[in-house]
mmCIF file of C-alpha atoms in Angstrom:
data_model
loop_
_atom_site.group_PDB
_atom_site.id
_atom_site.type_symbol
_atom_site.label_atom_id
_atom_site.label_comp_id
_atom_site.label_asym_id
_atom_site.label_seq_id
_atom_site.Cartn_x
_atom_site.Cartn_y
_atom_site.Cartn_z
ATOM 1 C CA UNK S 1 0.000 0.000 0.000
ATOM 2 C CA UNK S 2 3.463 1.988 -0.153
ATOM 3 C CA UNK S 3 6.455 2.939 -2.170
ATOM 4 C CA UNK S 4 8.435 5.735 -1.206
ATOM 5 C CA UNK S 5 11.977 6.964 -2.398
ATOM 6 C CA UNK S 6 15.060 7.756 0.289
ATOM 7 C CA UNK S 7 17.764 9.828 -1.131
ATOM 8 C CA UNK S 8 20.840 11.948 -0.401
ATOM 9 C CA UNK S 9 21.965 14.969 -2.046
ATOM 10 C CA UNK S 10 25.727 14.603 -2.852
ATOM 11 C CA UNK S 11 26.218 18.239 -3.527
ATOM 12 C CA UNK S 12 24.773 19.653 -1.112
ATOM 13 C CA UNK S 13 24.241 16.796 1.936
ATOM 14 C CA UNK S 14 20.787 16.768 2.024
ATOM 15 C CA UNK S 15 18.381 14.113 3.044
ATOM 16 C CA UNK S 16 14.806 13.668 2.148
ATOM 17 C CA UNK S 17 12.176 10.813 1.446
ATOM 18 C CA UNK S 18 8.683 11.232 -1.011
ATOM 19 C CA UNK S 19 6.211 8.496 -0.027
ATOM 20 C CA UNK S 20 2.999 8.005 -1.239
ATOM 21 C CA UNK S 21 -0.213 5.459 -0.375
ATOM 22 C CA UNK S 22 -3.358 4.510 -0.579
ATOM 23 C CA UNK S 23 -3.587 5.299 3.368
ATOM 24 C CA UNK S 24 -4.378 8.212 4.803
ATOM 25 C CA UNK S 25 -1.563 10.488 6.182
ATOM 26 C CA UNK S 26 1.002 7.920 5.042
ATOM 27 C CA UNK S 27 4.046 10.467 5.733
ATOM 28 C CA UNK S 28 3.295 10.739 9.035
ATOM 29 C CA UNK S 29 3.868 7.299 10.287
ATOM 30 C CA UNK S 30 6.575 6.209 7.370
ATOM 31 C CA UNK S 31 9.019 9.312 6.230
ATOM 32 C CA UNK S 32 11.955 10.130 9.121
ATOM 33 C CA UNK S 33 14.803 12.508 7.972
ATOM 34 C CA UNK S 34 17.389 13.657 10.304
ATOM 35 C CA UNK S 35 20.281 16.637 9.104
ATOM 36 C CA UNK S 36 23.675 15.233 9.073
ATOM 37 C CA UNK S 37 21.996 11.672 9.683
ATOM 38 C CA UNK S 38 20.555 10.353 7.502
ATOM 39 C CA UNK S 39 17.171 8.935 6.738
ATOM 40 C CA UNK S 40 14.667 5.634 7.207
ATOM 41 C CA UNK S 41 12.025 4.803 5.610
ATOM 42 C CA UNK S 42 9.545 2.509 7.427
ATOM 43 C CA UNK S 43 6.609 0.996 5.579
ATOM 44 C CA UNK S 44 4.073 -1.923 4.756
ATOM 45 C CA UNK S 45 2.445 -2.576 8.304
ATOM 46 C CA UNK S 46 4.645 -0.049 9.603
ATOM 47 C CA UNK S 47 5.993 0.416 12.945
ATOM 48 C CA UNK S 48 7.435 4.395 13.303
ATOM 49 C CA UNK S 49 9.387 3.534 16.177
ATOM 50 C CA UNK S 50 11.799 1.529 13.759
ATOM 51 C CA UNK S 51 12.236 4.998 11.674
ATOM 52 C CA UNK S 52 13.479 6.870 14.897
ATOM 53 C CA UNK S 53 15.289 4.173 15.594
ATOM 54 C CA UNK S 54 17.293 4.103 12.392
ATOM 55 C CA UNK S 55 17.989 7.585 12.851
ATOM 56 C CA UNK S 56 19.307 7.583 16.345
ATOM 57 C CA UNK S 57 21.603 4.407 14.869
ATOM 58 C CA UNK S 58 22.976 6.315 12.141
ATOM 59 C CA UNK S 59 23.626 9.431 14.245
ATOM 60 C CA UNK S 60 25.523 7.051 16.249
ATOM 61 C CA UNK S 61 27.962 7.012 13.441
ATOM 62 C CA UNK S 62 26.425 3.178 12.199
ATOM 63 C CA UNK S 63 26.410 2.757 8.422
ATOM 64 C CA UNK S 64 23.372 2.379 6.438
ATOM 65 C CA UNK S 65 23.775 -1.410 6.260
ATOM 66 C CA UNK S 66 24.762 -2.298 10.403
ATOM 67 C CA UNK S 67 21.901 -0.031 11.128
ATOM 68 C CA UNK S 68 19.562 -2.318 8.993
ATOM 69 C CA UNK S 69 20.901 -5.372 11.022
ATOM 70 C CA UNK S 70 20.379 -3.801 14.237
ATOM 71 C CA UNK S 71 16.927 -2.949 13.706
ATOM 72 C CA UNK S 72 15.414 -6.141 12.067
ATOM 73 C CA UNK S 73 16.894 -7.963 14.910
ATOM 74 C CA UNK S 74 15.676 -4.927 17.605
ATOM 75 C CA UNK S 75 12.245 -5.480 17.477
ATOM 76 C CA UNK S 76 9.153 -7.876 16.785
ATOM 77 C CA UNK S 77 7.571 -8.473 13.593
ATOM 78 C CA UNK S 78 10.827 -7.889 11.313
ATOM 79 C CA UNK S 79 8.233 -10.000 8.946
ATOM 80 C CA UNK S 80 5.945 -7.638 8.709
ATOM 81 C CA UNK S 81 8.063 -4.616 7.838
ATOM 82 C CA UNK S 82 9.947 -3.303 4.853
ATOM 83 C CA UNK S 83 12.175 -0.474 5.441
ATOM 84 C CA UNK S 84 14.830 1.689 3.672
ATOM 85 C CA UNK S 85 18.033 3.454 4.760
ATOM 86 C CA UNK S 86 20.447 5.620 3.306
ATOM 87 C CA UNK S 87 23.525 7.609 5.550
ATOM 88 C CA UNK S 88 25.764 10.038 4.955
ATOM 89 C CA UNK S 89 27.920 8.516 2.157
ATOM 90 C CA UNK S 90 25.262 7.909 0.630
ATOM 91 C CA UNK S 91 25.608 4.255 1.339
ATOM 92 C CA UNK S 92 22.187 2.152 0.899
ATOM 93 C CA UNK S 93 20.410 -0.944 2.755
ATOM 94 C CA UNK S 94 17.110 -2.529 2.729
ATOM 95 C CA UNK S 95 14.605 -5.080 4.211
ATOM 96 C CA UNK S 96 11.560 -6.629 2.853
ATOM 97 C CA UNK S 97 10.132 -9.145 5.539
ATOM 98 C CA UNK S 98 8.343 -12.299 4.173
ATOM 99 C CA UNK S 99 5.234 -10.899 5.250
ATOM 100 C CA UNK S 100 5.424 -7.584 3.135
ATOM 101 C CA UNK S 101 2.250 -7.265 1.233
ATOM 102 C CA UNK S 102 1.330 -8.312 -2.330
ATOM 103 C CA UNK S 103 3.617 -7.209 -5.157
ATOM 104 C CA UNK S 104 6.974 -5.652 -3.495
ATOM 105 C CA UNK S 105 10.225 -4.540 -4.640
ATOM 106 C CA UNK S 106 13.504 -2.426 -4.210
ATOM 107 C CA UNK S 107 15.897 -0.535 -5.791
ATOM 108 C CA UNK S 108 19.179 1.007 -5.311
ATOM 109 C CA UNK S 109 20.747 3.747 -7.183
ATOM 110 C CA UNK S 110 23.504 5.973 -6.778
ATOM 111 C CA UNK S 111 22.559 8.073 -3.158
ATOM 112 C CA UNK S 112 18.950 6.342 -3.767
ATOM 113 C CA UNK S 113 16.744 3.847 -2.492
ATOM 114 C CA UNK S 114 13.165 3.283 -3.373
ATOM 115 C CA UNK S 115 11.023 0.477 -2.408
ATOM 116 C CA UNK S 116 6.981 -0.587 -2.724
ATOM 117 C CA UNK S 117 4.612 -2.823 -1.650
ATOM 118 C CA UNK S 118 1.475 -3.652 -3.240
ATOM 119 C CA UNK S 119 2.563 -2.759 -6.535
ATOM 120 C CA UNK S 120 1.153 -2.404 -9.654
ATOM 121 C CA UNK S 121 4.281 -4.008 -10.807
ATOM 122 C CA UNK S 122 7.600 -4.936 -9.749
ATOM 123 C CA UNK S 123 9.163 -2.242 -11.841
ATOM 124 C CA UNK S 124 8.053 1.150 -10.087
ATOM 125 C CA UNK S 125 10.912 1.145 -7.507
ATOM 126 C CA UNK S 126 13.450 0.985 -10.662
ATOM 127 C CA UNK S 127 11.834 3.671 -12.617
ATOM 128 C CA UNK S 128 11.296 6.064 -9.376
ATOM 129 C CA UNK S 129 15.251 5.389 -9.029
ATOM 130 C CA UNK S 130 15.795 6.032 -12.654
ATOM 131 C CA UNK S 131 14.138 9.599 -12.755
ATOM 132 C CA UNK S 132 15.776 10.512 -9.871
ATOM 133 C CA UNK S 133 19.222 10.197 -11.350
ATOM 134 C CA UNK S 134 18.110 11.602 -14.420
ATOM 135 C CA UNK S 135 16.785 15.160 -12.703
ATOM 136 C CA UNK S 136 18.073 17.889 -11.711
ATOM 137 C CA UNK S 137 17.938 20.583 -9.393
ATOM 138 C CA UNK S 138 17.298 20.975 -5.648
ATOM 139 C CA UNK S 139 16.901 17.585 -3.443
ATOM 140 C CA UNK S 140 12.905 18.071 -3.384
ATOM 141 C CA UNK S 141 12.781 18.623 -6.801
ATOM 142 C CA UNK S 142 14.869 14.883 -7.884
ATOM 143 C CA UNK S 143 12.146 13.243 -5.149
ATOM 144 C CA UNK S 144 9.239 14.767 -6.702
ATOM 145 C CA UNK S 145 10.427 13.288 -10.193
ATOM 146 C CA UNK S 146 10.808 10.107 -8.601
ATOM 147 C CA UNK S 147 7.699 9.198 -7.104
ATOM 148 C CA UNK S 148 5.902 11.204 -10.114
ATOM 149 C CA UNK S 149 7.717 8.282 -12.592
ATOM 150 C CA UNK S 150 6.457 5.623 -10.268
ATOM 151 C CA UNK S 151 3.328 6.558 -10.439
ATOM 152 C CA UNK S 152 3.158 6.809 -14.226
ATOM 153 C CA UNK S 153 4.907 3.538 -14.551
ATOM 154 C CA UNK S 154 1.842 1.952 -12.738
ATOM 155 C CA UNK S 155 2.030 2.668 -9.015
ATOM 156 C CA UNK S 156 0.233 1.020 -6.745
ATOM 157 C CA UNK S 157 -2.217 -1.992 -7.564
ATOM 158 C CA UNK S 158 -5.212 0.702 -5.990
ATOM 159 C CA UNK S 159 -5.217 4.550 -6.224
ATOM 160 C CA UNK S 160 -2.992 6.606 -3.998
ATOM 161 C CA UNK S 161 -4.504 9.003 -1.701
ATOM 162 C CA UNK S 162 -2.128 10.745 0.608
ATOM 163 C CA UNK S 163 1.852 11.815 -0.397
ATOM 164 C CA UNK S 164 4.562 13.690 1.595
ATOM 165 C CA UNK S 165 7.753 14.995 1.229
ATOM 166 C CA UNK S 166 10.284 15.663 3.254
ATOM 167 C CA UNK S 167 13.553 17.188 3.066
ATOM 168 C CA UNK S 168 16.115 17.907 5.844
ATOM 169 C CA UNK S 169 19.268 19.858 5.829
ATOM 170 C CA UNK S 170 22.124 20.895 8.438
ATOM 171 C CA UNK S 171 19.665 21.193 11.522
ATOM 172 C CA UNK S 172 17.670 18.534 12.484
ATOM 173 C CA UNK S 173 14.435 19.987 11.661
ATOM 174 C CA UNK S 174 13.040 20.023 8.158
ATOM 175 C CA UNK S 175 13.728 22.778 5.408
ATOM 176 C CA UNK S 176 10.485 21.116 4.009
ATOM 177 C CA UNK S 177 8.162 19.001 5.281
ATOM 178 C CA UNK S 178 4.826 19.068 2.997
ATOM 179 C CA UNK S 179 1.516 16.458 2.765
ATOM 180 C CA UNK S 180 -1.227 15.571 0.997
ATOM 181 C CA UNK S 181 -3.783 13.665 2.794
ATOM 182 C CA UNK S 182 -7.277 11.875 1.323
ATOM 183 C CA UNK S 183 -6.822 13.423 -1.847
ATOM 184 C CA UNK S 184 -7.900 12.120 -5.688
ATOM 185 C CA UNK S 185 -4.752 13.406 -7.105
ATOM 186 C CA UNK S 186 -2.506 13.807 -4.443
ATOM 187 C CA UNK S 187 1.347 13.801 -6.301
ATOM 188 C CA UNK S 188 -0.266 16.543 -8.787
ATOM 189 C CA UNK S 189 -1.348 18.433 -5.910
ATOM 190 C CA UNK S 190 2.270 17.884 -3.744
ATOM 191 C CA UNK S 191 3.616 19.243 -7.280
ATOM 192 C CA UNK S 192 1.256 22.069 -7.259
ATOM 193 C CA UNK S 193 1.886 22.739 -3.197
ATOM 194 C CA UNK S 194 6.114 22.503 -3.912
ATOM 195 C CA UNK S 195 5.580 24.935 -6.842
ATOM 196 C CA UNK S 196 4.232 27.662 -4.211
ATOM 197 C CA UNK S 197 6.382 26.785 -1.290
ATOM 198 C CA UNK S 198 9.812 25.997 -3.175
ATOM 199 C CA UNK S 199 10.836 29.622 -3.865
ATOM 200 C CA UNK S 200 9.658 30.275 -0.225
ATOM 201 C CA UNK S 201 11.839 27.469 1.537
ATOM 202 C CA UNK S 202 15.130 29.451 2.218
ATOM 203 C CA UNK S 203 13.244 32.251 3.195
ATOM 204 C CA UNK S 204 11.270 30.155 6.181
ATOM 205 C CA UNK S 205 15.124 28.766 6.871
ATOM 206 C CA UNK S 206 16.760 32.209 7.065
ATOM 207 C CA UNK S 207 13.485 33.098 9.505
ATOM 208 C CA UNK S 208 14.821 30.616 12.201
ATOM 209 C CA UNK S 209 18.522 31.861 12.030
ATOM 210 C CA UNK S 210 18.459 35.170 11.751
ATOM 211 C CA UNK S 211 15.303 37.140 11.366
ATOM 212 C CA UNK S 212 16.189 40.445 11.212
ATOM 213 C CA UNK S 213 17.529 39.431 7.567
ATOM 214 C CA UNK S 214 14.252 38.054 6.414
ATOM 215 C CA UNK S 215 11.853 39.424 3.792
ATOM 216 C CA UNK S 216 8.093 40.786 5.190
ATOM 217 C CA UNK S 217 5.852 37.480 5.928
ATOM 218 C CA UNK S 218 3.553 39.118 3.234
ATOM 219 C CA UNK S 219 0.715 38.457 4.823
ATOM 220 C CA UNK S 220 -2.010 40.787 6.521
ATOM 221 C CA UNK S 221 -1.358 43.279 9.010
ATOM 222 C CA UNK S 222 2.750 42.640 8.505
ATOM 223 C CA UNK S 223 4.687 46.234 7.748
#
């Protein structure tokens, strides 16, 4: 009911994960992005806790692949879950338990990971990969390609309904952090809702360092 994509910006260090579902506020519970981390993606009957906890390994200085290890053997249910990791080289790991649902896959590119469950087919990982490598531009940007090419190469075996996206930088907090919940189209709409926000984003980032240098807010009632 899930296939997301995990990458790491080699230019610039970011981190940041698009994943999209048939469920309802799928980001929420499956997309965790840490600056100078890394990030996890934890899907397919999905336990959160195993997202902060591959964050917390890989700020521990653990590598994409010992974190994996750790984490299937940390907790219950390892059959039940299907998660993706990639650190700060850029390194890759993933884990598809027996139990993941329906038709699953993975794939690894270079500083990208994308896996799915329920799948229309057993290609959309590969060509959410694919059109990452082949974009350009700023981290967000390469993710939104991504999970746009999986869905046109067939997506999930039922229509999606909720996307996020999530991008972090050097803090730990998000430079972007948008959703899309219960929603026909939601990808076209997280397109239409980066389109307004992208040539905001440094803006909101200067805000919390230093906001005497900031632009007006532009909104009512602001000099």
């Amino acid at each position: 009911m899930t296939f997301s994509l995990t990458a790491r910006c080699a230019a610039s260090g970011m981190f940041g994960i698009v994943v999209t579902s048939s469920s309802p506020a799928v980001a929420a519970r499956c997309a965790w992005v840490r600056g100078n981390t890394g990030a996890v993606a934890s899907q397919n009957v999905t336990d959160p806790g195993l997202g902060l906890m591959g964050l917390d390994l890989l700020g521990q200085g653990y590598g994409a692949a010992r974190a994996m290890e750790i984490l299937v053997a940390a907790k219950a249910h390892a059959e039940f879950r299907q998660l993706a990791i990639i650190d700060t080289l850029g390194h890759t790991a993933h884990h598809s338990g027996p139990r993941t649902l329906g038709t699953h896959a993975v794939a690894e590119g270079r500083n990208a990971v994308a896996a799915g469950n329920l799948l229309d087919n057993a290609g959309i990982p590969q060509a959410m990969v694919d059109a990452f490598a082949a974009a350009d531009g700023h981290l967000a940007e390469r993710l939104l390609a991504g999970v746009e090419a999986g869905l046109a190469a067939g997506g999930e075996a039922g229509p999606v309904r909720s996307v996020g996206l999530k991008v972090c930088h050097l803090h730990r907090w998000p430079v972007c952090d948008l959703r899309v919940d219960w929603h026909g189209e939601p990808i076209a709409e997280l397109r239409r809702v980066w389109d307004v926000y992208g040539p905001q984003m440094d803006d909101y980032v200067m805000r919390a360092l230093d906001p005497a240098q900031t632009p007006s807010y532009g909104v009512p009632g602001d000099p």
